[in-house]
Coordinates of C-alpha atoms and ligand atoms in Angstrom, one line a residue:
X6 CA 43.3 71.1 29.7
X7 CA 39.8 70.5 30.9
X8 CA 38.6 68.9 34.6
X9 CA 36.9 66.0 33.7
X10 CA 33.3 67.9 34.7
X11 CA 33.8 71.3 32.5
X12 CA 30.7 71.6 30.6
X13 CA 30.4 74.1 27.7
X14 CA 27.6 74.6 25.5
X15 CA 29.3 74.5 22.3
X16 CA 32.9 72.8 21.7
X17 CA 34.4 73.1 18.4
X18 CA 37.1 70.6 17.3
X19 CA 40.0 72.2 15.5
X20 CA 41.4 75.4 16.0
X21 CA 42.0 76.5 12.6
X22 CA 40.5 79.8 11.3
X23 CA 37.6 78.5 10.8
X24 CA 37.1 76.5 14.5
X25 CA 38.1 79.4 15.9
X26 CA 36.0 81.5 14.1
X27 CA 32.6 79.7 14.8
X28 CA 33.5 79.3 18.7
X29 CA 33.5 83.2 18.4
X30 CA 30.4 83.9 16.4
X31 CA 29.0 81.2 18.9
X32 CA 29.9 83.2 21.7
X33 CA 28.5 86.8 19.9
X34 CA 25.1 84.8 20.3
X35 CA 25.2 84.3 23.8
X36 CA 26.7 80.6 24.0
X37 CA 29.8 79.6 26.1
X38 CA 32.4 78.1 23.3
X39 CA 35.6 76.3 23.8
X40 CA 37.8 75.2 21.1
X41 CA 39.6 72.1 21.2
X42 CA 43.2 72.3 19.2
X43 CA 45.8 69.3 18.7
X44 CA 48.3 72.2 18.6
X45 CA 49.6 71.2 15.2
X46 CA 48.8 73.8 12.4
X47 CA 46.7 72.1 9.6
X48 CA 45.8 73.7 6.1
X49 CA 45.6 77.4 7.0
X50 CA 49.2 77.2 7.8
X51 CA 50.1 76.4 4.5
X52 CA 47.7 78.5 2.5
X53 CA 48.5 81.7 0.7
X54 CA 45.0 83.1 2.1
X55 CA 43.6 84.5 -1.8
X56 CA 40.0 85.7 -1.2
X57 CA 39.2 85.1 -4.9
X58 CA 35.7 83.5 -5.3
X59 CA 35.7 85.3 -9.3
X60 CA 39.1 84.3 -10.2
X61 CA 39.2 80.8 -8.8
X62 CA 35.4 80.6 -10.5
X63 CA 35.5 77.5 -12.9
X64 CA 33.0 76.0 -15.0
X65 CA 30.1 74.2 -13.3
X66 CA 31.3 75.3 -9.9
X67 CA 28.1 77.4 -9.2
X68 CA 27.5 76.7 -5.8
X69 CA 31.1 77.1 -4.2
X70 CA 31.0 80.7 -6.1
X71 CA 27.9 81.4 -4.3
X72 CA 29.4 80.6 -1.2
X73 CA 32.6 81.9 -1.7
X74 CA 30.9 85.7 -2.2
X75 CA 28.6 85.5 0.3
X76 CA 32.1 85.3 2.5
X77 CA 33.8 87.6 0.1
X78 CA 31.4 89.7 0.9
X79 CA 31.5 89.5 4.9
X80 CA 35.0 89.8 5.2
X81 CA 35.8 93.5 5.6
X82 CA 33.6 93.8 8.2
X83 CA 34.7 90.3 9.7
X84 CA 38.5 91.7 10.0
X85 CA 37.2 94.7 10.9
X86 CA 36.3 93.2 14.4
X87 CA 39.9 91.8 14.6
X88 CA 43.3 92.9 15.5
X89 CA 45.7 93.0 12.7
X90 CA 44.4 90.1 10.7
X91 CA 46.6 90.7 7.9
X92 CA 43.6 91.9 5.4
X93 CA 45.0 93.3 1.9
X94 CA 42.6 94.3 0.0
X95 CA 44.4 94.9 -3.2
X96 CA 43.4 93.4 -6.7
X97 CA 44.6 89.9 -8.7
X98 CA 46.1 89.7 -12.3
X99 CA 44.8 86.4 -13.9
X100 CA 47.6 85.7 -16.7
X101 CA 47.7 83.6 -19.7
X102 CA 51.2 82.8 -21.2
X103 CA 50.8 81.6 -24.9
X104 CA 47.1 81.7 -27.4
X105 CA 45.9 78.7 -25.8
X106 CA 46.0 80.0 -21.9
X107 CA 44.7 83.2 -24.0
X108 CA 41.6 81.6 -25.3
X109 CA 41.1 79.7 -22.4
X110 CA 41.0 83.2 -20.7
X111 CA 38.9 84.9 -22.6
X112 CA 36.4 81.5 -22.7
X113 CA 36.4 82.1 -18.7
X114 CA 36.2 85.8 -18.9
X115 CA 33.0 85.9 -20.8
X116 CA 31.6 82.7 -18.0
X117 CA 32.6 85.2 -15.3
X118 CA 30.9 88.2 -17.2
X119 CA 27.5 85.5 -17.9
X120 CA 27.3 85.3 -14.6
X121 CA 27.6 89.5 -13.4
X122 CA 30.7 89.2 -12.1
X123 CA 33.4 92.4 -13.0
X124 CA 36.4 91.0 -15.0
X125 CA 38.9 93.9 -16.8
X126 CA 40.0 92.3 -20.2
X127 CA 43.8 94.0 -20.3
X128 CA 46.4 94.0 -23.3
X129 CA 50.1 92.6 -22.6
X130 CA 50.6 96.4 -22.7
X131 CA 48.2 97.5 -20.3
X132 CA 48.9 94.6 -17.9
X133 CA 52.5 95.2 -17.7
X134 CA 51.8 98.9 -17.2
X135 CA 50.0 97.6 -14.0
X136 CA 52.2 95.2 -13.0
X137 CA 55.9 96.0 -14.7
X138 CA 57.8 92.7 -13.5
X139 CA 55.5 90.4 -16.0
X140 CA 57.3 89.0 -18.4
X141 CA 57.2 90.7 -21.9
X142 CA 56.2 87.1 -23.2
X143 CA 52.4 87.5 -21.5
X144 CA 49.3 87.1 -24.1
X145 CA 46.3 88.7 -22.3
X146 CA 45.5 89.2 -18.2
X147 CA 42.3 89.7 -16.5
X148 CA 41.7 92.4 -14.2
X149 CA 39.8 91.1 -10.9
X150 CA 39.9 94.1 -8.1
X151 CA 37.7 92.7 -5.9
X152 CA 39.8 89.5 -4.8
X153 CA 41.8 89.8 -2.5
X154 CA 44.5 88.5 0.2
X155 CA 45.0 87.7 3.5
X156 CA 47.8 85.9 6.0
X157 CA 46.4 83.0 7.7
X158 CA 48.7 82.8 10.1
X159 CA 47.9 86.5 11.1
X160 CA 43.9 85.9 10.9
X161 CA 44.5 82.8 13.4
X162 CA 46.5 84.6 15.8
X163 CA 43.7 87.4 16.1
X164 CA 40.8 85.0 16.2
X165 CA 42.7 83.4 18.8
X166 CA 42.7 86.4 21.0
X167 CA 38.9 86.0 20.7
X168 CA 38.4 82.8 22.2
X169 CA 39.2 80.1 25.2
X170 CA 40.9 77.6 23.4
X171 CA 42.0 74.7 24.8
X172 CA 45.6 73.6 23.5
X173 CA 47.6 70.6 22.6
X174 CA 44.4 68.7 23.6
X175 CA 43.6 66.4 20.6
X176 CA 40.0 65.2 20.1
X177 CA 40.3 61.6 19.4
X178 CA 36.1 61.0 19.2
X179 CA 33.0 62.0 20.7
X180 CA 30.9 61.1 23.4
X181 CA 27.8 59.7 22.5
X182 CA 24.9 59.2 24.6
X183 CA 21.9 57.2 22.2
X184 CA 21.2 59.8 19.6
X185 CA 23.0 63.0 20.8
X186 CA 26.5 64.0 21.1
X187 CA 27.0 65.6 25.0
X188 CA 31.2 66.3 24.3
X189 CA 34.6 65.4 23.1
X190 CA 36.5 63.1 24.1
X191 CA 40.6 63.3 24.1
X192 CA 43.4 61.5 26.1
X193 CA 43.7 64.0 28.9
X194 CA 40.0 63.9 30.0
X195 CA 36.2 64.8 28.3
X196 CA 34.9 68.2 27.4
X197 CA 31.3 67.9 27.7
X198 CA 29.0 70.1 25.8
X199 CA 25.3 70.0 24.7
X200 CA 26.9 70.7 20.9
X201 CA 29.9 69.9 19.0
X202 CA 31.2 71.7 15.8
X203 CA 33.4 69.7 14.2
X204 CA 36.3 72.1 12.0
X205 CA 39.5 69.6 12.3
X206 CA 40.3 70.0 8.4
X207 CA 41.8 66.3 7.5
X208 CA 41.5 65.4 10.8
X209 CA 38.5 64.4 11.2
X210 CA 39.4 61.4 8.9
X211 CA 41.2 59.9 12.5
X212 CA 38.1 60.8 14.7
X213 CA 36.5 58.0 16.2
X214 CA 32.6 58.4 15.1
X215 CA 29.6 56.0 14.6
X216 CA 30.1 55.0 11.1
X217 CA 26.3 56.5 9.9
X218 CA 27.4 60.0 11.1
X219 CA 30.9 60.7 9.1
X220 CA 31.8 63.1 6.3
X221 CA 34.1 62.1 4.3
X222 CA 37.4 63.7 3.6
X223 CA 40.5 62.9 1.8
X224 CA 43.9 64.8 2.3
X225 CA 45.1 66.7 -1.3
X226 CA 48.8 67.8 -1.0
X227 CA 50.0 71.1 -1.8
X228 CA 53.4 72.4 -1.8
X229 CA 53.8 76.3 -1.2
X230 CA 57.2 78.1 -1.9
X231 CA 57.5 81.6 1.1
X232 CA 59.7 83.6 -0.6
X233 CA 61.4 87.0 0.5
X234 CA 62.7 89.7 -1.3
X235 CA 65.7 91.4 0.6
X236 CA 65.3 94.8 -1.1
X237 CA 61.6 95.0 -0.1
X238 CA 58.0 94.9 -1.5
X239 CA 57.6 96.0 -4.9
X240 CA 58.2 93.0 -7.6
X241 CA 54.5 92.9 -7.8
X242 CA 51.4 94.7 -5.7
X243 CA 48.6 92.5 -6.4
X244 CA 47.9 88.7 -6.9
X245 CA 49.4 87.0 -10.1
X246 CA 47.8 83.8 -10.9
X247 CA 48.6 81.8 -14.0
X248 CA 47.0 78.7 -15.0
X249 CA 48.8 76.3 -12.8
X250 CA 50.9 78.7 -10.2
X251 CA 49.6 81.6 -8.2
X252 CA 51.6 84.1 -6.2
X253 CA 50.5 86.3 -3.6
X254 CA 52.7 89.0 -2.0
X255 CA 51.6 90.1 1.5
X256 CA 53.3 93.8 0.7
X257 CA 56.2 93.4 3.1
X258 CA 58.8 92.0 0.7
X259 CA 57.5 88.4 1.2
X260 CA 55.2 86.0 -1.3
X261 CA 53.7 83.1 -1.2
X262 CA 54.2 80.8 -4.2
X263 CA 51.6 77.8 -5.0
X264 CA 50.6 74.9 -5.0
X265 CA 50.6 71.9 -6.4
X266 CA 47.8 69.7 -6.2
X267 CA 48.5 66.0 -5.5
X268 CA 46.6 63.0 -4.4
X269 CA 48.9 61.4 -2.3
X270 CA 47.5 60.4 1.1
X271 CA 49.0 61.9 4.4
X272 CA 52.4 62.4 2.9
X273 CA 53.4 66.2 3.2
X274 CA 57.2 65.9 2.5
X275 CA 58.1 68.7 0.2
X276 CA 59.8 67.7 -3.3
X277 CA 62.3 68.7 -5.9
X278 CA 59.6 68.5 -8.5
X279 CA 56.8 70.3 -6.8
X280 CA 59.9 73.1 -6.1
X281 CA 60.4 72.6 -10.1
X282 CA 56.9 72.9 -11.0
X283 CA 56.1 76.0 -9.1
X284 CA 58.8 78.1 -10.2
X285 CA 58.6 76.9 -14.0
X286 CA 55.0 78.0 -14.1
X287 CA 55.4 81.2 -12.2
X288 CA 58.8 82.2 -13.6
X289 CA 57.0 82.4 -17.0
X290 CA 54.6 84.7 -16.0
X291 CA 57.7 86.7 -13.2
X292 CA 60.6 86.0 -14.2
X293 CA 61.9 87.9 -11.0
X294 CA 61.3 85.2 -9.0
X295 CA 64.2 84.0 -9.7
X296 CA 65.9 87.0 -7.5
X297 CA 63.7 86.1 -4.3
X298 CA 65.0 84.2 -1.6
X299 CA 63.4 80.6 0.1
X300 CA 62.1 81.1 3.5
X301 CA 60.1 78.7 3.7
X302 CA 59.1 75.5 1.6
X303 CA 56.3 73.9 2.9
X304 CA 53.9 71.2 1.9
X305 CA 49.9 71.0 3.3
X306 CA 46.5 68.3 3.3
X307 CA 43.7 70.5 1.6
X308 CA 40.6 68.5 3.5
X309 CA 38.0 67.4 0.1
X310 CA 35.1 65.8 0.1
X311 CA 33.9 63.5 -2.6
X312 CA 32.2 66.6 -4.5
X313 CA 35.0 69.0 -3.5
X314 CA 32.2 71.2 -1.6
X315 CA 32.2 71.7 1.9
X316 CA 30.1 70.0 4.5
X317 CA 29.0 72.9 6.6
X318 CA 25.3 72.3 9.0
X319 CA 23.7 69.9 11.5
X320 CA 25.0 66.4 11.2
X321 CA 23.7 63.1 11.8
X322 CA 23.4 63.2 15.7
X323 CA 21.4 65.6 17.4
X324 CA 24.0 68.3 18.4
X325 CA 26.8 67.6 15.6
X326 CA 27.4 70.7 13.3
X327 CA 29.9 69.8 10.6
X328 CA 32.3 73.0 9.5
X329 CA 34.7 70.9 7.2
X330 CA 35.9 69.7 3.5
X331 CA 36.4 73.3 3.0
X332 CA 39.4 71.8 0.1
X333 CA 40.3 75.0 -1.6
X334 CA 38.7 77.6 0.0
X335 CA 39.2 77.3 3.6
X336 CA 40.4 80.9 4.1
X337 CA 37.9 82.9 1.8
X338 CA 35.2 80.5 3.2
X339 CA 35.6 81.4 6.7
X340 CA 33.2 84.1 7.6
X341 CA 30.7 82.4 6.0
X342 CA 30.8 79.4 7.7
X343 CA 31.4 81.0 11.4
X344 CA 28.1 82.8 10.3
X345 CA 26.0 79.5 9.3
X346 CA 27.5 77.5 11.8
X347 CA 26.5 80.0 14.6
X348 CA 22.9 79.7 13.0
X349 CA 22.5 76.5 13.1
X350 CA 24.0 76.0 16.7
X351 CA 21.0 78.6 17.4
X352 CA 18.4 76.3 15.8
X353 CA 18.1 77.9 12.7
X354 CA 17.9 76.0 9.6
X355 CA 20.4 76.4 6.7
X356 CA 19.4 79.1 4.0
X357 CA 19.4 78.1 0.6
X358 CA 21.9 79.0 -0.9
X359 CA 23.8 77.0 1.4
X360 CA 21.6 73.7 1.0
X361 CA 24.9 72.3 -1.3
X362 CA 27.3 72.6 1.6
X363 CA 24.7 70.4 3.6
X364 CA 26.6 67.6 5.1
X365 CA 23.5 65.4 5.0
X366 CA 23.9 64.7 1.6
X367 CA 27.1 62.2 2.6
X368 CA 23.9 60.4 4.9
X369 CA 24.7 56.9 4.6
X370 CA 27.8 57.1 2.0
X371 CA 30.6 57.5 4.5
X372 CA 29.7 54.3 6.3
Ligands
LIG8 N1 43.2 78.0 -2.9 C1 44.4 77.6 -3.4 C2 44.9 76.3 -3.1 O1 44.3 75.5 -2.4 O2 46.0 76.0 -3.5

């Protein structure tokens, strides 16, 4: 842990992906970085890491699809700059299970199309000729190439190769000196710095700061299913998502199997019904998941803000950059945020297309 009179220029709380990933792209623009980790694994840890900004693109969502492909976009050449991040970059199958989820479908497909984004309408015939372990019962799938997968926990251990991180040390507030943050504070001593990202997921709900200056966050459960399959990849290559389940396989015989979506506090104890839920919805859609066996069941906080888009930029002290509420999207929004994070910790001002994710729009209603 840090002597009480370290002094950094940037220290970034949390050390998720996307902490870790802003102290680097920090540090790629000449600052000294240090991230600051409470050395228990938050939201990544959970996730099932789907790069999918068309797939998960819902009605009225306009600015989180902007966001999510300007990451989408960034991300080859993001992993390409890390050691085995666990990158797959094979397609998603979004599939509908009786006429409803069909018209549904096709209602989205045409949004997706409105909006220039490539969606392959497929027949039960031609879907199952992609993807042979969906069950006979499917009414239509869409065809999206271009999202993609990767495993969190392998993305976090190569950023971490990237960048000093300080562990176990959890940030319990700020130090504040009028206006202006100069470092973090945490039980074993102060880290001081002349800015502070803050990228603590959930966490920062516990962080003592003034009032004026918070964003806030609420916890949304979800409960993944890591499932193996002893005879070895091939039950499906790419993404299956239905309208409630998605499954991701990371091509060694192993899948990821999610999430439910609950608004119930800090609890993460994992339950028979979520269990039930998950493998109801996705057994329609492959019915071999029956076959697979549990590795891992596992239940997450998704950090959300009161409009479910993230609060990424300067906040209300001088030297406070906000990298947080990323709900959903935490993994595909990433690059993204490491890039305008590093920006604004240079003194450049937020472009755009990012002004949504600007955290001084909470100004006044966290307090
Ligand atoms: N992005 C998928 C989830 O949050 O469950």
């Amino acid at each position: 842990m840090a002597a009480q009179s370290e002094s950094f220029d940037v220290a970034v709380v949390g050390g998720g992906p996307i902490g870790l990933a802003c102290a680097w792209r920090a540090e790629q623009r000449g600052a000294r970085a240090v991230v600051i980790d409470a050395g228990e694994p938050g939201a990544w840890h959970v996730a099932a890491g789907m790069l999918a900004p068309v797939s998960e693109a819902e009605f009225g969502e306009g600015s989180l699809l902007q966001l999510g492909l300007e990451s989408a976009r960034r991300y080859a050449d993001f992993c390409a700059e890390l050691e085995d991040p666990g990158l797959r970059s094979v397609g998603t199958l979004v599939v509908a299970r009786d006429r409803d989820e069909a018209e549904a479908l096709d209602r989205l497909a045409e949004f997706r199309r409105g909006l220039g984004l490539p969606v392959e309408r497929l027949r039960p015939s031609q879907a199952r000729k992609l993807e042979p372990a969906l069950a006979p019962t499917v009414r239509l799938a869409l065809e999206i190439e271009g999202d993609h997968s990767i495993d969190p926990r392998k993305l976090v251990a190569a950023l971490r190769n990237k960048v000093t991180v300080y562990d176990h040390a959890r940030a319990t507030g700020l130090l504040v000196d009028g206006q202006r943050v100069t470092g973090v504070i945490t039980p074993e001593g102060t880290v001081r710095a002349d800015q502070v990202v803050i990228a603590a997921g959930v966490d920062v709900a516990k962080l003592d700061l003034p009032a004026a200056a918070r964003v806030p966050v609420r916890p949304v459960k979800g409960q993944v299913l890591r499932l193996r399959d002893r005879s070895g990849p091939g039950l499906v290559e790419r993404t299956i998502r239905g309208e409630q389940a998605y499954f991701v396989p990371r091509g060694d015989g192993r899948y990821v199997l999610g999430a439910t979506m609950e608004e119930r506090g800090w609890d993460t104890t994992p339950t028979a019904g979520g269990v039930y839920e998950l493998l109801r919805d996705l057994s329609e859609l492959v019915p071999g998941v029956f076959e697979l066996e549990i590795e891992e069941l596992i239940a997450g906080l998704r950090p959300a803000t009161p409009d479910n888009l993230p609060a990424i930029g300067p906040g209300a002290l001088d030297g406070l950059v906000w990298a947080t509420g990323h709900f959903r999207n935490g993994i595909l929004l990433t690059p993204v945020t490491a890039d305008l994070v590093a920006a604004v910790l240079a003194g450049e001002p937020l472009p755009d297309w990012a002004a949504p994710a600007n955290p001084q729009r909470f100004a006044g209603v966290a307090a």
